[in-house]
């Protein structure tokens, strides 16, 4: 079974025993700072590796509970697989309990366990009262059916039960897909002597390997991965869902901040304006137009102003689309979850999902709202199809960050659409089939029209065909596409030229006579043909028209071009038969020996032999050549 790595997080009011609980579970003290130990409260995020009784591994993220450090808690809540909501039995539900619970709901943390701590400080009757109150507070939240475990970090009561629940949670998990670009929101930056800059975070998509070239966003600073650790172990690669420490070269400690993102180059948008689907909490105040707010996304906190797009002021408990303009650029992807807090005094007012990261500055229109509504309710297939249709050709690695979907979902949706005949894969591109067919038909019509104007037209250069038909496709992809179209009989390829399919229009009699005369002239020389310029009619037709005639006969397979020489098809077929006779049975021969077999001079033999190599009839091995079989083996 694949080794799953669970990210366990804590949440809850200050001094309710989160850090003591983690110490009881892992044996590690996540309070690193002297001030934390002096004051007895967590100020920064704490981390600890954790091996469950079964031997499976997890990582614990301990968050501060004080209201002044909610922004740190938000950075740590990103990427949790399961949260331990901690409530002290001697105090019960407190303000930060409620705010942390709101934040966990807005971020859609998938599951949780409620830990009633410090039960050694209260009598059984008081414990039951607190439990009743706690269950009431959890009604209507994602934790209303979560198990509640009474725990004492001092006596160890409840710890075995909690461990069993964590094991069960791991049993029900599936590994996150590592498909798609790497993205690691940075929650900690430090320097190690002799190593340099290290960043840590939860890898939310893709994978990171040694020597990978990545970038820090915003800013686009290029970096290289020197070494990796996950859960305290040196690794060659880390994948989505793991706590990851990355030792980077190419950047100094002071040039990296929490809130930036380590990512595959080009996969994460840098923007200062986003469109959001926002849900306000029932407890939030009304949200006026251009209210100054704090946006928390990933591990970043950015300040900006929001403008509701459907109404003026948004009412508590309402949902709608808003545009946020930040005061500084930040890194974000579509469909990231976010939390919104008031600017001053800061408290959580709502959250939702990022819908658009393109940063449009024009006035919002009704059709924009309709597009946002489609995105909000669209399935992965609909989202992928829409993205490809808008741009005709989209690279696989660009779809996941643009749509904010896991790479595995994007891949599955695209493959399903390909099976339905709606998308076409070409290398690393997904193409809209309908638009591709329209473009191919326009290109075919243009080829036919040019040949009708001139029956001897030698065809369009491959590069020109690609520029006109599908400039979004690179040269390698266009070559593959042209090969398939030629195999399907939709066009013809002659060297580097593209010609229309089918027979050309009837040629005038004088032109037919000239073509037969030119073909006969070259055929007379056999495997030592005269240059086409010495054909008796060459000066009359001129060099350009002579080239057109040669290419026409080549397209008709009457002539073959080998290097700068032109041979009649009959001579080429005769040469192939001779080569097969002498090289059959696995035999080999030198160029000089084959020249004698062909009965020609080196001037003609070398281009001929190179032509047969290109046609995969023979292959050269040093000084000798051998026949290739049908599978391409010598």
Coordinates of C-alpha atoms in Angstrom, one line a residue:
X1 CA 0.0 0.0 0.0
X2 CA 1.2 3.5 -0.8
X3 CA 2.7 5.3 2.2
X4 CA 0.2 8.1 2.9
X5 CA 1.3 11.1 4.9
X6 CA -1.4 12.8 7.0
X7 CA -1.3 16.5 7.8
X8 CA -2.8 17.0 11.3
X9 CA -3.6 20.5 12.5
X10 CA -4.8 22.0 15.7
X11 CA -7.3 24.8 16.3
X12 CA -8.9 26.4 19.3
X13 CA -8.7 29.2 21.9
X14 CA -5.5 30.3 23.5
X15 CA -4.3 28.3 26.5
X16 CA -6.7 25.4 25.9
X17 CA -3.9 22.9 25.7
X18 CA -3.2 22.5 22.0
X19 CA 0.6 22.4 22.4
X20 CA 0.4 20.1 25.5
X21 CA -1.8 17.7 23.5
X22 CA 0.7 17.6 20.6
X23 CA 3.5 17.0 23.2
X24 CA 1.5 14.1 24.6
X25 CA 1.0 12.6 21.1
X26 CA 4.4 13.1 19.6
X27 CA 6.8 13.8 22.4
X28 CA 7.8 17.1 20.7
X29 CA 7.4 20.6 22.0
X30 CA 6.3 22.8 19.1
X31 CA 6.9 26.0 21.0
X32 CA 10.4 27.0 19.6
X33 CA 10.7 30.6 20.5
X34 CA 12.0 31.8 24.0
X35 CA 9.1 34.2 24.2
X36 CA 6.6 31.3 23.7
X37 CA 8.1 29.4 26.5
X38 CA 8.3 32.4 28.8
X39 CA 4.7 33.4 28.2
X40 CA 3.3 29.9 27.9
X41 CA 1.4 30.5 24.7
X42 CA 2.1 29.8 21.0
X43 CA 2.9 32.8 18.9
X44 CA 4.2 31.2 15.7
X45 CA 3.3 28.0 13.8
X46 CA 4.8 24.9 15.3
X47 CA 5.6 21.6 13.5
X48 CA 6.3 18.1 14.6
X49 CA 6.8 14.8 12.8
X50 CA 4.5 12.0 14.2
X51 CA 4.6 8.3 13.8
X52 CA 1.3 6.6 14.6
X53 CA 1.2 3.2 16.5
X54 CA 0.8 1.4 13.2
X55 CA 4.1 2.8 11.9
X56 CA 2.4 5.2 9.5
X57 CA 3.7 8.7 9.5
X58 CA 2.0 12.1 9.8
X59 CA 3.0 15.7 10.4
X60 CA 1.5 18.0 13.0
X61 CA 0.9 21.7 12.5
X62 CA 0.3 23.5 15.8
X63 CA -1.4 26.9 15.4
X64 CA -1.5 29.9 17.9
X65 CA -4.8 30.4 19.6
X66 CA -4.5 34.1 20.6
X67 CA -6.7 36.5 18.7
X68 CA -3.6 38.6 17.8
X69 CA -2.1 35.7 15.9
X70 CA -5.1 34.5 13.9
X71 CA -3.1 35.4 10.7
X72 CA -0.6 32.8 11.8
X73 CA -3.3 30.3 12.4
X74 CA -4.7 30.9 8.9
X75 CA -1.3 30.2 7.3
X76 CA -1.1 26.9 9.2
X77 CA -4.7 25.8 8.4
X78 CA -3.9 25.6 4.7
X79 CA -3.4 22.0 3.6
X80 CA -4.8 20.3 6.7
X81 CA -6.2 16.8 6.2
X82 CA -7.7 16.6 9.6
X83 CA -8.0 19.1 12.4
X84 CA -8.1 18.6 16.2
X85 CA -10.4 21.3 17.5
X86 CA -9.3 21.8 21.1
X87 CA -11.7 23.0 23.8
X88 CA -10.5 23.1 27.5
X89 CA -13.0 21.5 29.9
X90 CA -12.4 24.2 32.5
X91 CA -13.4 27.1 30.2
X92 CA -15.6 25.6 27.4
X93 CA -16.2 27.3 24.1
X94 CA -14.5 30.7 23.8
X95 CA -14.3 33.4 21.2
X96 CA -11.3 32.0 19.3
X97 CA -12.9 28.6 19.4
X98 CA -15.8 30.0 17.3
X99 CA -13.5 32.1 15.0
X100 CA -11.2 29.1 14.4
X101 CA -14.3 26.9 13.7
X102 CA -15.5 29.5 11.2
X103 CA -12.1 29.6 9.5
X104 CA -11.9 25.8 9.2
X105 CA -15.4 25.7 7.7
X106 CA -14.6 28.5 5.2
X107 CA -11.4 26.6 4.1
X108 CA -13.3 23.4 3.8
X109 CA -11.0 21.3 5.9
X110 CA -12.3 17.9 5.1
X111 CA -12.6 16.2 8.6
X112 CA -11.9 16.8 12.3
X113 CA -11.9 15.4 15.8
X114 CA -13.0 17.5 18.8
X115 CA -10.7 17.2 21.8
X116 CA -12.1 18.2 25.2
X117 CA -8.8 18.8 27.0
X118 CA -7.8 19.4 30.7
X119 CA -10.5 17.0 32.0
X120 CA -8.2 16.3 35.0
X121 CA -9.1 19.9 36.2
X122 CA -12.9 19.4 36.4
X123 CA -15.4 17.0 38.0
X124 CA -17.6 14.7 35.9
X125 CA -20.7 16.8 36.3
X126 CA -18.9 20.0 35.0
X127 CA -17.5 17.9 32.1
X128 CA -20.9 16.8 31.0
X129 CA -22.2 20.4 31.1
X130 CA -19.3 21.6 28.9
X131 CA -19.9 18.7 26.5
X132 CA -23.5 19.6 26.1
X133 CA -22.6 23.2 25.4
X134 CA -19.9 22.1 23.0
X135 CA -22.3 19.9 21.0
X136 CA -24.7 22.8 20.7
X137 CA -22.0 25.0 19.3
X138 CA -21.0 22.4 16.7
X139 CA -24.6 22.1 15.4
X140 CA -24.7 23.1 11.7
X141 CA -20.9 23.0 11.3
X142 CA -18.8 20.5 9.5
X143 CA -17.9 19.0 12.9
X144 CA -21.5 18.4 14.2
X145 CA -21.0 14.7 13.7
X146 CA -17.3 14.6 14.6
X147 CA -16.2 12.4 17.5
X148 CA -15.6 14.2 20.8
X149 CA -12.7 12.8 22.9
X150 CA -12.2 13.8 26.5
X151 CA -8.4 14.0 27.1
X152 CA -5.9 14.8 29.7
X153 CA -2.4 15.5 28.5
X154 CA -1.3 15.1 32.1
X155 CA -2.7 11.7 32.9
X156 CA -2.8 10.4 29.3
X157 CA -6.5 9.7 29.5
X158 CA -8.1 9.7 26.0
X159 CA -4.8 9.6 24.1
X160 CA -5.3 5.9 23.0
X161 CA -8.8 6.7 21.8
X162 CA -7.5 9.7 19.9
X163 CA -4.8 7.6 18.3
X164 CA -7.4 5.0 17.1
X165 CA -9.4 7.8 15.5
X166 CA -6.4 9.1 13.7
X167 CA -5.6 5.7 12.4
X168 CA -9.2 5.3 11.2
X169 CA -8.9 8.7 9.4
X170 CA -5.8 7.6 7.7
X171 CA -7.5 4.4 6.6
X172 CA -10.1 6.5 4.8
X173 CA -7.7 8.7 3.0
X174 CA -6.5 8.5 -0.6
X175 CA -3.2 9.9 -1.7
X176 CA -3.3 13.3 -3.3
X177 CA -2.4 13.3 -7.0
X178 CA 1.1 14.5 -7.9
X179 CA -0.1 15.3 -11.5
X180 CA 0.3 18.8 -12.5
X181 CA 2.7 21.7 -11.6
X182 CA 4.3 21.9 -8.2
X183 CA 2.9 24.5 -5.7
X184 CA 4.2 25.0 -2.2
X185 CA 2.8 28.0 -0.2
X186 CA 5.6 29.0 2.0
X187 CA 4.9 29.2 5.8
X188 CA 8.4 29.3 7.2
X189 CA 11.8 30.6 5.9
X190 CA 15.1 30.2 7.7
X191 CA 18.8 29.6 7.1
X192 CA 20.9 26.6 8.0
X193 CA 24.7 27.1 8.3
X194 CA 26.4 25.4 5.4
X195 CA 23.2 25.0 3.5
X196 CA 21.6 28.4 3.0
X197 CA 18.0 29.3 2.5
X198 CA 15.3 26.7 3.5
X199 CA 11.6 27.2 2.9
X200 CA 8.8 24.9 4.3
X201 CA 5.2 24.4 3.6
X202 CA 2.6 21.8 2.7
X203 CA 3.0 20.8 -1.0
X204 CA -0.6 21.3 -2.3
X205 CA 0.0 20.0 -5.8
X206 CA 2.5 18.2 -8.1
X207 CA 5.9 17.1 -6.8
X208 CA 9.3 18.6 -6.2
X209 CA 12.5 16.7 -6.9
X210 CA 16.2 17.3 -6.4
X211 CA 17.7 19.7 -8.9
X212 CA 14.3 21.0 -10.0
X213 CA 14.2 24.5 -11.4
X214 CA 11.4 26.4 -9.7
X215 CA 10.4 30.0 -9.1
X216 CA 9.3 32.1 -6.1
X217 CA 6.1 34.0 -6.7
X218 CA 5.3 36.8 -6.7
X219 CA 8.5 38.1 -8.2
X220 CA 9.4 35.2 -10.5
X221 CA 12.8 34.7 -8.8
X222 CA 14.4 31.5 -10.3
X223 CA 15.7 29.0 -7.8
X224 CA 17.1 25.4 -7.8
X225 CA 16.3 22.6 -5.3
X226 CA 19.5 21.6 -3.5
X227 CA 18.0 19.2 -1.0
X228 CA 14.7 18.1 0.3
X229 CA 13.2 16.8 3.6
X230 CA 9.8 15.6 4.5
X231 CA 8.7 14.5 8.0
X232 CA 12.3 14.8 9.1
X233 CA 13.7 12.5 6.4
X234 CA 16.0 13.4 3.5
X235 CA 14.2 12.7 0.2
X236 CA 14.9 12.7 -3.5
X237 CA 11.4 13.9 -4.2
X238 CA 8.3 15.0 -2.3
X239 CA 4.7 14.8 -3.6
X240 CA 1.4 16.6 -3.0
X241 CA 0.1 16.3 0.6
X242 CA 3.4 16.2 2.3
X243 CA 5.1 18.7 4.7
X244 CA 8.2 19.7 2.7
X245 CA 11.4 21.5 3.6
X246 CA 13.3 22.7 0.5
X247 CA 16.9 23.9 0.6
X248 CA 17.2 26.4 -2.3
X249 CA 20.1 27.9 -4.2
X250 CA 19.9 31.1 -6.1
X251 CA 18.2 33.2 -3.4
X252 CA 19.0 34.7 0.0
X253 CA 16.9 34.4 3.2
X254 CA 15.9 38.0 3.2
X255 CA 14.5 37.7 -0.3
X256 CA 11.8 35.2 0.7
X257 CA 8.7 35.8 2.8
X258 CA 5.9 33.7 4.2
X259 CA 3.0 34.0 1.9
X260 CA 5.1 33.6 -1.3
X261 CA 4.7 30.4 -3.3
X262 CA 7.4 28.0 -4.6
X263 CA 6.1 26.7 -7.9
X264 CA 6.8 25.3 -11.3
X265 CA 7.7 28.2 -13.5
X266 CA 4.7 29.8 -15.2
X267 CA 2.1 27.8 -13.2
X268 CA 1.0 30.4 -10.7
X269 CA -0.4 33.8 -11.5
X270 CA 1.0 37.0 -10.0
X271 CA -1.8 39.5 -9.7
X272 CA -3.2 42.3 -7.6
X273 CA -6.8 42.0 -8.7
X274 CA -9.0 38.9 -8.4
X275 CA -12.7 38.0 -8.7
X276 CA -14.1 36.0 -5.7
X277 CA -17.2 34.2 -4.8
X278 CA -17.7 35.4 -1.2
X279 CA -20.0 34.1 1.5
X280 CA -20.4 36.4 4.5
X281 CA -20.8 34.9 8.0
X282 CA -24.1 35.5 9.7
X283 CA -22.1 37.2 12.5
X284 CA -20.4 39.5 10.1
X285 CA -21.3 43.2 9.8
X286 CA -22.6 44.5 6.4
X287 CA -19.8 44.8 3.8
X288 CA -19.8 48.2 2.1
X289 CA -18.5 49.1 -1.3
X290 CA -14.7 49.5 -1.3
X291 CA -14.3 48.2 2.2
X292 CA -10.7 47.7 3.2
X293 CA -10.1 44.1 4.1
X294 CA -7.5 41.4 4.7
X295 CA -7.5 38.5 2.2
X296 CA -5.9 35.3 3.4
X297 CA -5.2 32.8 0.6
X298 CA -2.6 30.0 0.9
X299 CA -0.1 31.3 3.5
X300 CA -0.4 34.9 2.3
X301 CA -2.2 37.8 3.9
X302 CA -2.8 40.8 1.6
X303 CA -4.7 44.0 2.2
X304 CA -7.1 45.3 -0.4
X305 CA -10.5 46.8 -1.1
X306 CA -13.5 44.8 -2.3
X307 CA -16.3 45.9 -4.6
X308 CA -19.5 43.7 -4.7
X309 CA -20.4 43.1 -8.3
X310 CA -24.1 42.4 -8.1
X311 CA -25.3 44.9 -5.4
X312 CA -24.0 47.7 -3.3
X313 CA -23.5 46.7 0.3
X314 CA -23.5 43.0 1.1
X315 CA -25.6 41.8 4.0
X316 CA -24.6 39.3 6.7
X317 CA -25.1 35.7 5.6
X318 CA -25.4 36.6 1.9
X319 CA -23.3 35.2 -1.0
X320 CA -22.1 37.0 -4.1
X321 CA -19.3 37.9 -6.4
X322 CA -16.8 40.6 -5.5
X323 CA -13.7 42.0 -7.1
X324 CA -10.8 42.6 -4.8
X325 CA -7.9 45.0 -5.7
X326 CA -4.9 44.3 -3.5
X327 CA -2.3 46.8 -2.4
X328 CA 0.5 44.6 -3.4
X329 CA 0.9 41.7 -5.9
X330 CA 0.4 38.1 -4.6
X331 CA 0.4 34.6 -6.0
X332 CA -2.9 32.8 -6.4
X333 CA -4.6 30.2 -8.6
X334 CA -8.3 30.0 -9.6
X335 CA -10.4 27.9 -7.2
X336 CA -8.1 28.5 -4.2
X337 CA -10.1 28.8 -1.0
X338 CA -9.8 32.1 0.9
X339 CA -10.8 33.7 4.1
X340 CA -11.7 37.4 4.4
X341 CA -11.1 39.4 7.6
X342 CA -12.0 43.0 8.4
X343 CA -9.1 45.4 8.3
X344 CA -9.3 47.0 11.8
X345 CA -10.0 45.5 14.2
X346 CA -9.3 42.3 12.3
X347 CA -11.9 39.6 12.7
X348 CA -13.2 36.9 10.3
X349 CA -16.2 38.0 8.2
X350 CA -16.4 35.4 5.4
X351 CA -14.6 33.4 2.8
X352 CA -15.1 31.4 -0.4
X353 CA -13.4 30.6 -3.6
X354 CA -11.2 32.4 -6.1
X355 CA -12.8 32.4 -9.5
X356 CA -10.6 34.6 -11.7
X357 CA -7.0 35.7 -11.4
X358 CA -6.7 37.6 -14.7
X359 CA -7.0 41.0 -13.2
X360 CA -9.4 42.6 -15.6
X361 CA -9.6 46.4 -15.0
X362 CA -12.5 47.1 -17.3
X363 CA -16.0 47.8 -16.0
X364 CA -17.9 44.7 -15.0
X365 CA -20.6 43.6 -17.5
X366 CA -23.6 41.3 -17.2
X367 CA -22.0 38.7 -19.4
X368 CA -19.0 38.6 -17.0
X369 CA -21.4 37.7 -14.2
X370 CA -23.0 35.0 -16.3
X371 CA -19.5 33.6 -17.0
X372 CA -18.7 33.6 -13.2
X373 CA -22.0 31.8 -12.5
X374 CA -21.1 29.1 -15.1
X375 CA -17.7 28.6 -13.5
X376 CA -19.2 28.4 -10.1
X377 CA -21.5 25.5 -11.0
X378 CA -19.4 23.9 -13.8
X379 CA -18.1 20.3 -13.6
X380 CA -14.4 19.7 -14.2
X381 CA -15.2 18.5 -17.8
X382 CA -17.1 21.7 -18.5
X383 CA -14.4 23.9 -17.0
X384 CA -11.6 22.1 -19.0
X385 CA -13.6 22.3 -22.2
X386 CA -14.4 26.0 -21.7
X387 CA -10.8 26.8 -21.1
X388 CA -9.6 25.0 -24.2
X389 CA -12.4 26.4 -26.3
X390 CA -11.5 30.0 -25.3
X391 CA -7.9 29.6 -26.4
X392 CA -8.1 26.7 -28.9
X393 CA -4.8 25.1 -27.6
X394 CA -3.8 24.9 -23.9
X395 CA -0.9 23.1 -22.3
X396 CA -1.7 20.4 -19.7
X397 CA 0.4 22.1 -17.1
X398 CA -1.4 25.4 -17.6
X399 CA -4.9 24.1 -17.1
X400 CA -4.6 23.1 -13.4
X401 CA -3.5 26.5 -12.1
X402 CA -5.8 28.4 -14.4
X403 CA -8.9 26.4 -13.3
X404 CA -7.7 25.7 -9.7
X405 CA -8.4 22.0 -10.0
X406 CA -6.1 19.2 -8.9
X407 CA -3.9 18.0 -11.8
X408 CA -5.5 14.6 -11.6
X409 CA -9.0 16.0 -12.1
X410 CA -7.8 18.1 -15.1
X411 CA -6.1 15.1 -16.7
X412 CA -9.2 12.8 -16.1
X413 CA -11.6 15.4 -17.5
X414 CA -9.4 16.1 -20.6
X415 CA -9.1 12.4 -21.3
X416 CA -12.8 11.9 -21.0
X417 CA -13.5 14.8 -23.4
X418 CA -10.9 13.3 -25.8
X419 CA -12.8 10.0 -25.7
X420 CA -16.0 11.9 -26.6
X421 CA -14.2 13.5 -29.6
X422 CA -14.4 17.0 -28.2
X423 CA -10.7 17.5 -27.4
X424 CA -7.6 16.3 -29.2
X425 CA -4.2 15.8 -27.5
X426 CA -1.1 16.7 -29.4
X427 CA 2.1 16.5 -27.4
X428 CA 1.5 18.5 -24.3
X429 CA -1.4 20.5 -25.8
X430 CA -5.1 19.9 -25.6
X431 CA -6.9 21.2 -28.7
X432 CA -10.6 22.1 -29.3
X433 CA -11.6 19.6 -32.0
X434 CA -14.3 21.7 -33.6
X435 CA -12.0 24.7 -34.0
X436 CA -9.2 22.4 -35.2
X437 CA -11.5 21.0 -37.9
X438 CA -12.5 24.5 -39.0
X439 CA -8.9 25.6 -39.3
X440 CA -7.9 22.4 -41.2
X441 CA -10.7 22.9 -43.6
X442 CA -9.8 26.5 -44.2
X443 CA -6.1 25.5 -44.8
X444 CA -7.2 22.7 -47.2
X445 CA -9.4 25.1 -49.1
X446 CA -6.5 27.5 -49.4
X447 CA -4.2 24.7 -50.8
X448 CA -6.9 23.7 -53.3
X449 CA -7.4 27.3 -54.5
X450 CA -3.7 27.8 -55.0
X451 CA -3.3 24.7 -57.0
X452 CA -6.4 25.6 -59.1
X453 CA -4.7 28.9 -60.0
X454 CA -1.5 27.0 -60.9
X455 CA -1.6 23.2 -61.5
X456 CA 2.2 23.1 -61.1
X457 CA 2.2 25.0 -57.7
X458 CA 4.8 23.3 -55.7
X459 CA 2.9 23.5 -52.4
X460 CA 3.2 25.5 -49.1
X461 CA 6.2 25.4 -46.9
X462 CA 5.5 23.4 -43.7
X463 CA 6.4 26.4 -41.4
X464 CA 4.0 28.7 -43.4
X465 CA 1.2 26.1 -43.2
X466 CA 1.7 26.0 -39.4
X467 CA 1.7 29.8 -39.0
X468 CA -1.5 30.1 -41.0
X469 CA -3.4 27.0 -39.7
X470 CA -2.4 26.7 -36.0
X471 CA 0.4 29.0 -34.8
X472 CA -0.3 27.8 -31.2
X473 CA 1.1 24.4 -32.1
X474 CA 4.9 24.1 -32.0
X475 CA 6.9 22.7 -34.9
X476 CA 7.1 19.2 -33.5
X477 CA 3.4 19.0 -32.9
X478 CA 2.6 20.4 -36.4
X479 CA 4.9 17.8 -37.9
X480 CA 3.0 15.0 -36.1
X481 CA -0.4 16.5 -37.2
X482 CA 0.7 16.9 -40.8
X483 CA 1.9 13.3 -40.8
X484 CA -1.5 12.1 -39.5
X485 CA -3.3 14.2 -42.1
X486 CA -1.2 12.8 -44.9
X487 CA -1.7 9.2 -43.7
X488 CA -5.5 9.9 -43.7
X489 CA -5.3 11.2 -47.2
X490 CA -6.4 14.7 -46.3
X491 CA -3.3 16.3 -47.8
X492 CA 0.1 15.3 -49.3
X493 CA 3.6 16.0 -48.1
X494 CA 6.4 16.3 -50.5
X495 CA 9.6 17.0 -48.6
X496 CA 9.1 20.2 -46.7
X497 CA 6.1 21.2 -48.9
X498 CA 2.4 20.7 -48.2
X499 CA 0.1 20.0 -51.1
X500 CA -3.7 19.4 -51.4
X501 CA -5.1 15.9 -51.5
X502 CA -6.4 14.4 -54.7
X503 CA -5.5 14.7 -58.4
X504 CA -4.8 18.2 -59.8
X505 CA -7.0 19.7 -62.5
X506 CA -6.3 18.6 -66.1
X507 CA -3.1 20.1 -67.4
X508 CA -2.8 21.8 -70.8
X509 CA -1.4 19.6 -73.6
X510 CA 1.8 21.5 -74.0
X511 CA 2.5 21.3 -70.3
X512 CA 1.8 17.6 -70.2
X513 CA 4.2 17.1 -73.1
X514 CA 6.9 19.1 -71.3
X515 CA 6.5 17.0 -68.2
X516 CA 6.8 13.8 -70.1
X517 CA 9.8 15.1 -71.9
X518 CA 11.5 16.1 -68.6
X519 CA 10.8 12.8 -67.0
X520 CA 12.1 10.9 -70.0
X521 CA 15.3 13.0 -70.1
X522 CA 16.1 12.2 -66.4
X523 CA 15.2 8.5 -66.9
X524 CA 17.7 8.2 -69.8
X525 CA 20.5 8.6 -67.4
X526 CA 19.4 5.8 -65.1
X527 CA 21.5 6.1 -61.9
X528 CA 23.7 8.8 -63.5
X529 CA 21.1 11.3 -64.6
X530 CA 21.9 14.6 -66.2
X531 CA 21.2 17.8 -64.2
X532 CA 17.6 19.1 -65.0
X533 CA 19.2 22.4 -66.1
X534 CA 20.6 20.5 -69.2
X535 CA 17.1 19.4 -70.3
X536 CA 16.7 20.9 -73.8
X537 CA 13.7 22.9 -72.8
X538 CA 15.1 24.2 -69.5
X539 CA 16.1 27.7 -70.8
X540 CA 12.7 28.1 -72.5
X541 CA 10.7 27.4 -69.3
X542 CA 13.1 29.2 -66.9
X543 CA 14.6 28.0 -63.6
X544 CA 11.6 28.8 -61.4
X545 CA 9.1 27.0 -63.7
X546 CA 11.6 24.1 -64.1
X547 CA 11.6 23.7 -60.3
X548 CA 7.8 23.7 -60.2
X549 CA 7.8 20.9 -62.8
X550 CA 10.3 18.9 -60.8
X551 CA 8.3 19.2 -57.6
X552 CA 5.1 18.3 -59.4
X553 CA 6.6 15.1 -60.8
X554 CA 8.0 14.4 -57.3
X555 CA 4.5 14.8 -55.8
X556 CA 3.2 12.4 -58.5
X557 CA 6.0 10.0 -57.5
X558 CA 7.5 10.0 -61.0
X559 CA 10.7 11.5 -59.8
X560 CA 12.7 11.2 -56.6
X561 CA 15.0 13.8 -55.1
X562 CA 18.2 12.6 -53.4
X563 CA 20.2 15.5 -52.1
X564 CA 20.5 17.9 -55.0
X565 CA 20.0 15.2 -57.6
X566 CA 16.9 14.1 -59.4
X567 CA 16.2 10.4 -60.4
X568 CA 13.4 8.7 -62.2
X569 CA 11.3 6.5 -60.1
X570 CA 12.2 3.4 -62.2
X571 CA 15.9 4.0 -61.5
X572 CA 15.3 4.3 -57.8
X573 CA 13.3 1.1 -57.7
X574 CA 16.0 -0.7 -59.6
X575 CA 18.6 0.6 -57.1
X576 CA 16.5 -0.7 -54.2
X577 CA 16.3 -4.2 -55.7
X578 CA 20.1 -4.3 -56.1
X579 CA 20.6 -3.2 -52.5
X580 CA 18.2 -5.8 -51.1
X581 CA 19.9 -8.5 -53.2
X582 CA 23.4 -7.7 -51.9
X583 CA 22.5 -6.9 -48.3
X584 CA 19.9 -9.7 -47.7
X585 CA 20.4 -12.3 -45.1
X586 CA 22.0 -9.8 -42.6
X587 CA 25.0 -9.0 -44.9
X588 CA 26.7 -5.6 -44.8
X589 CA 28.7 -3.6 -47.3
X590 CA 30.8 -0.5 -47.5
X591 CA 30.0 2.6 -49.6
X592 CA 32.6 1.6 -52.1
X593 CA 31.2 -1.9 -52.5
X594 CA 27.6 -0.6 -52.8
X595 CA 28.8 1.9 -55.4
X596 CA 30.0 -1.0 -57.5
X597 CA 26.7 -2.8 -57.0
X598 CA 24.7 0.2 -58.2
X599 CA 27.0 0.6 -61.2
X600 CA 27.5 4.3 -60.7
X601 CA 30.1 6.8 -59.4
X602 CA 30.6 8.2 -55.9
X603 CA 29.0 11.5 -57.0
X604 CA 25.7 9.6 -57.4
X605 CA 26.1 6.7 -55.0
X606 CA 26.5 8.8 -51.8
X607 CA 23.3 10.8 -52.3
X608 CA 21.4 7.6 -53.3
X609 CA 22.6 5.7 -50.2
X610 CA 21.7 8.6 -47.9
X611 CA 18.3 8.7 -49.5
X612 CA 17.7 5.0 -48.7
X613 CA 18.9 5.7 -45.1
X614 CA 16.3 8.4 -44.8
X615 CA 13.6 6.0 -46.2
X616 CA 14.6 3.5 -43.4
X617 CA 15.5 0.9 -46.0
X618 CA 19.2 0.9 -44.9
X619 CA 21.1 2.1 -41.9
X620 CA 24.7 3.1 -41.8
X621 CA 27.0 1.7 -39.1
X622 CA 30.4 3.4 -39.4
X623 CA 31.8 2.4 -42.7
X624 CA 29.1 -0.2 -43.6
X625 CA 25.4 -0.4 -44.2
X626 CA 22.8 -3.0 -43.4
X627 CA 19.2 -3.5 -44.4
X628 CA 16.5 -2.6 -41.9
X629 CA 13.5 -4.9 -41.4
X630 CA 9.9 -3.7 -41.3
X631 CA 10.2 -2.9 -37.6
X632 CA 13.2 -0.7 -38.2
X633 CA 15.8 -3.1 -36.8
X634 CA 19.0 -3.9 -38.6

